[in-house]
């Protein structure tokens, strides 16, 4: 696809974000299984549900513009998933709380990538006068930010303290 204008870029980035979300789901599931903290594991399950809702919204927006959301491969998220696996799943930890701190770190890196993506496509949609799209993308952005804030609360509320005492 040749990107000739902002609308083309918007569609390209919707597809890229869809790919990013799709790639992140399996590693978030894996991190949820590896989490020692029940609160963390539950937050990761909720995070995956949010990612799934985001994917549904992205697919609908693409379809509304006559586009298939698949076919794009997000190399940025591919790298983040590799890093999450390396640093939160495959690494050897002498303490479960330290692993939980690593899981939060990696999850938030994935989340921050999604926040940047949703913010950009929302801004493109609004500039293009696609106010309905912009509203949907704002909801996705707000949900993703909420998950990030919740993860910070889990870290600050006990995981990091317990990891520091390890």
mmCIF file of C-alpha atoms in Angstrom:
data_model
loop_
_atom_site.group_PDB
_atom_site.id
_atom_site.type_symbol
_atom_site.label_atom_id
_atom_site.label_comp_id
_atom_site.label_asym_id
_atom_site.label_seq_id
_atom_site.Cartn_x
_atom_site.Cartn_y
_atom_site.Cartn_z
ATOM 1 C CA UNK A 1 0.000 0.000 0.000
ATOM 2 C CA UNK A 2 1.316 3.407 -0.930
ATOM 3 C CA UNK A 3 0.759 6.015 1.746
ATOM 4 C CA UNK A 4 -0.187 9.167 -0.153
ATOM 5 C CA UNK A 5 -2.143 11.107 2.446
ATOM 6 C CA UNK A 6 -3.185 11.243 6.096
ATOM 7 C CA UNK A 7 -6.124 8.894 5.501
ATOM 8 C CA UNK A 8 -3.759 6.263 4.071
ATOM 9 C CA UNK A 9 -1.458 6.729 7.063
ATOM 10 C CA UNK A 10 -4.444 6.449 9.411
ATOM 11 C CA UNK A 11 -5.528 3.121 7.907
ATOM 12 C CA UNK A 12 -1.935 1.835 7.902
ATOM 13 C CA UNK A 13 -1.554 2.696 11.569
ATOM 14 C CA UNK A 14 -4.900 1.128 12.522
ATOM 15 C CA UNK A 15 -3.667 -2.112 10.974
ATOM 16 C CA UNK A 16 -0.272 -1.810 12.669
ATOM 17 C CA UNK A 17 -1.944 -1.266 16.030
ATOM 18 C CA UNK A 18 -4.228 -4.245 15.419
ATOM 19 C CA UNK A 19 -1.128 -6.366 14.792
ATOM 20 C CA UNK A 20 0.523 -4.986 17.929
ATOM 21 C CA UNK A 21 -2.481 -5.913 20.040
ATOM 22 C CA UNK A 22 -2.692 -9.389 18.512
ATOM 23 C CA UNK A 23 0.988 -10.047 19.214
ATOM 24 C CA UNK A 24 0.784 -8.821 22.804
ATOM 25 C CA UNK A 25 -2.049 -11.101 23.921
ATOM 26 C CA UNK A 26 -0.097 -14.381 24.189
ATOM 27 C CA UNK A 27 2.760 -12.843 26.195
ATOM 28 C CA UNK A 28 0.326 -11.092 28.535
ATOM 29 C CA UNK A 29 -1.355 -14.467 29.093
ATOM 30 C CA UNK A 30 2.038 -16.018 29.790
ATOM 31 C CA UNK A 31 2.962 -13.265 32.234
ATOM 32 C CA UNK A 32 -0.395 -13.732 33.978
ATOM 33 C CA UNK A 33 0.358 -17.419 34.476
ATOM 34 C CA UNK A 34 3.839 -16.610 35.793
ATOM 35 C CA UNK A 35 2.675 -13.908 38.215
ATOM 36 C CA UNK A 36 2.953 -14.773 41.897
ATOM 37 C CA UNK A 37 0.682 -11.971 43.104
ATOM 38 C CA UNK A 38 -2.980 -12.814 42.672
ATOM 39 C CA UNK A 39 -3.780 -9.110 42.193
ATOM 40 C CA UNK A 40 -1.194 -8.909 39.412
ATOM 41 C CA UNK A 41 -2.454 -12.079 37.727
ATOM 42 C CA UNK A 42 -6.034 -10.733 37.801
ATOM 43 C CA UNK A 43 -4.892 -7.370 36.400
ATOM 44 C CA UNK A 44 -3.136 -9.146 33.528
ATOM 45 C CA UNK A 45 -6.281 -11.136 32.756
ATOM 46 C CA UNK A 46 -8.260 -7.884 32.737
ATOM 47 C CA UNK A 47 -5.534 -6.328 30.576
ATOM 48 C CA UNK A 48 -5.902 -9.081 28.011
ATOM 49 C CA UNK A 49 -9.660 -8.595 27.973
ATOM 50 C CA UNK A 50 -9.054 -4.900 27.298
ATOM 51 C CA UNK A 51 -6.612 -5.714 24.520
ATOM 52 C CA UNK A 52 -9.258 -7.974 22.978
ATOM 53 C CA UNK A 53 -11.860 -5.190 23.107
ATOM 54 C CA UNK A 54 -9.339 -2.842 21.503
ATOM 55 C CA UNK A 55 -8.745 -5.327 18.699
ATOM 56 C CA UNK A 56 -12.492 -5.591 18.098
ATOM 57 C CA UNK A 57 -12.727 -1.792 17.868
ATOM 58 C CA UNK A 58 -9.757 -1.578 15.509
ATOM 59 C CA UNK A 59 -11.170 -4.340 13.295
ATOM 60 C CA UNK A 60 -14.543 -2.580 13.124
ATOM 61 C CA UNK A 61 -12.927 0.738 12.219
ATOM 62 C CA UNK A 62 -10.883 -0.919 9.473
ATOM 63 C CA UNK A 63 -13.938 -2.748 8.152
ATOM 64 C CA UNK A 64 -15.956 0.487 8.212
ATOM 65 C CA UNK A 65 -13.338 1.926 5.842
ATOM 66 C CA UNK A 66 -13.446 -1.143 3.585
ATOM 67 C CA UNK A 67 -10.143 -2.487 4.907
ATOM 68 C CA UNK A 68 -9.096 -5.817 6.395
ATOM 69 C CA UNK A 69 -7.311 -5.211 9.720
ATOM 70 C CA UNK A 70 -4.906 -8.090 9.104
ATOM 71 C CA UNK A 71 -1.936 -8.219 6.783
ATOM 72 C CA UNK A 72 0.273 -5.793 8.662
ATOM 73 C CA UNK A 73 3.028 -6.967 11.031
ATOM 74 C CA UNK A 74 4.101 -4.598 13.781
ATOM 75 C CA UNK A 75 7.867 -4.994 14.167
ATOM 76 C CA UNK A 76 7.896 -2.673 17.198
ATOM 77 C CA UNK A 77 5.594 -4.916 19.214
ATOM 78 C CA UNK A 78 7.449 -7.976 17.970
ATOM 79 C CA UNK A 79 10.571 -6.615 19.670
ATOM 80 C CA UNK A 80 8.713 -5.736 22.862
ATOM 81 C CA UNK A 81 7.235 -9.236 23.042
ATOM 82 C CA UNK A 82 10.716 -10.763 22.644
ATOM 83 C CA UNK A 83 11.990 -8.530 25.443
ATOM 84 C CA UNK A 84 9.055 -9.408 27.710
ATOM 85 C CA UNK A 85 9.661 -13.114 27.205
ATOM 86 C CA UNK A 86 13.378 -12.723 27.843
ATOM 87 C CA UNK A 87 13.095 -10.516 30.923
ATOM 88 C CA UNK A 88 9.891 -11.693 32.599
ATOM 89 C CA UNK A 89 9.352 -15.311 31.564
ATOM 90 C CA UNK A 90 12.644 -16.961 30.592
ATOM 91 C CA UNK A 91 14.907 -15.143 33.077
ATOM 92 C CA UNK A 92 15.832 -16.999 36.246
ATOM 93 C CA UNK A 93 14.541 -15.353 39.403
ATOM 94 C CA UNK A 94 15.470 -16.216 42.965
ATOM 95 C CA UNK A 95 12.325 -14.529 44.265
ATOM 96 C CA UNK A 96 8.719 -14.484 43.017
ATOM 97 C CA UNK A 97 8.200 -10.842 43.986
ATOM 98 C CA UNK A 98 11.181 -9.810 41.867
ATOM 99 C CA UNK A 99 9.644 -11.714 38.933
ATOM 100 C CA UNK A 100 6.374 -9.875 39.533
ATOM 101 C CA UNK A 101 8.227 -6.549 39.411
ATOM 102 C CA UNK A 102 9.794 -7.634 36.099
ATOM 103 C CA UNK A 103 6.383 -8.658 34.754
ATOM 104 C CA UNK A 104 4.945 -5.242 35.595
ATOM 105 C CA UNK A 105 7.903 -3.552 33.897
ATOM 106 C CA UNK A 106 7.438 -5.533 30.706
ATOM 107 C CA UNK A 107 3.656 -5.160 30.700
ATOM 108 C CA UNK A 108 3.950 -1.413 31.035
ATOM 109 C CA UNK A 109 6.373 -1.261 28.109
ATOM 110 C CA UNK A 110 3.793 -3.065 25.983
ATOM 111 C CA UNK A 111 1.094 -0.745 27.271
ATOM 112 C CA UNK A 112 3.056 2.434 26.604
ATOM 113 C CA UNK A 113 3.532 1.356 22.995
ATOM 114 C CA UNK A 114 -0.233 0.899 22.680
ATOM 115 C CA UNK A 115 -0.897 4.277 24.327
ATOM 116 C CA UNK A 116 1.321 5.966 21.744
ATOM 117 C CA UNK A 117 -0.420 4.120 18.913
ATOM 118 C CA UNK A 118 -3.943 4.886 20.093
ATOM 119 C CA UNK A 119 -3.058 8.530 20.671
ATOM 120 C CA UNK A 120 -1.700 8.920 17.147
ATOM 121 C CA UNK A 121 -4.599 7.243 15.353
ATOM 122 C CA UNK A 122 -7.125 9.137 17.476
ATOM 123 C CA UNK A 123 -5.441 12.412 16.489
ATOM 124 C CA UNK A 124 -5.413 11.399 12.817
ATOM 125 C CA UNK A 125 -9.109 10.472 12.966
ATOM 126 C CA UNK A 126 -10.016 13.802 14.521
ATOM 127 C CA UNK A 127 -7.972 15.746 11.947
ATOM 128 C CA UNK A 128 -9.696 13.837 9.159
ATOM 129 C CA UNK A 129 -13.112 14.725 10.593
ATOM 130 C CA UNK A 130 -13.795 11.107 11.518
ATOM 131 C CA UNK A 131 -15.292 12.084 14.857
ATOM 132 C CA UNK A 132 -16.969 8.720 15.423
ATOM 133 C CA UNK A 133 -13.660 6.946 14.879
ATOM 134 C CA UNK A 134 -11.958 9.462 17.143
ATOM 135 C CA UNK A 135 -14.442 8.781 19.941
ATOM 136 C CA UNK A 136 -13.931 5.006 19.684
ATOM 137 C CA UNK A 137 -10.158 5.437 19.702
ATOM 138 C CA UNK A 138 -10.367 7.800 22.690
ATOM 139 C CA UNK A 139 -12.215 5.046 24.596
ATOM 140 C CA UNK A 140 -9.453 2.583 23.683
ATOM 141 C CA UNK A 141 -6.807 5.087 24.760
ATOM 142 C CA UNK A 142 -8.568 5.794 28.060
ATOM 143 C CA UNK A 143 -8.931 2.080 28.791
ATOM 144 C CA UNK A 144 -5.277 1.416 28.025
ATOM 145 C CA UNK A 145 -4.165 4.338 30.218
ATOM 146 C CA UNK A 146 -6.393 3.068 33.022
ATOM 147 C CA UNK A 147 -4.710 -0.338 32.835
ATOM 148 C CA UNK A 148 -1.295 1.303 32.978
ATOM 149 C CA UNK A 149 -2.245 3.368 36.042
ATOM 150 C CA UNK A 150 -3.671 0.275 37.728
ATOM 151 C CA UNK A 151 -0.432 -1.615 37.091
ATOM 152 C CA UNK A 152 1.551 1.241 38.657
ATOM 153 C CA UNK A 153 -0.675 1.042 41.743
ATOM 154 C CA UNK A 154 0.003 -2.688 42.015
ATOM 155 C CA UNK A 155 3.741 -2.047 41.761
ATOM 156 C CA UNK A 156 3.737 0.786 44.265
ATOM 157 C CA UNK A 157 1.173 -0.890 46.500
ATOM 158 C CA UNK A 158 3.269 -3.868 47.403
ATOM 159 C CA UNK A 159 5.082 -5.692 44.610
ATOM 160 C CA UNK A 160 8.081 -3.375 44.522
ATOM 161 C CA UNK A 161 8.279 -3.251 48.341
ATOM 162 C CA UNK A 162 8.255 -7.037 48.541
ATOM 163 C CA UNK A 163 10.844 -7.254 45.732
ATOM 164 C CA UNK A 164 13.100 -4.785 47.567
ATOM 165 C CA UNK A 165 13.006 -7.012 50.640
ATOM 166 C CA UNK A 166 14.040 -10.092 48.686
#
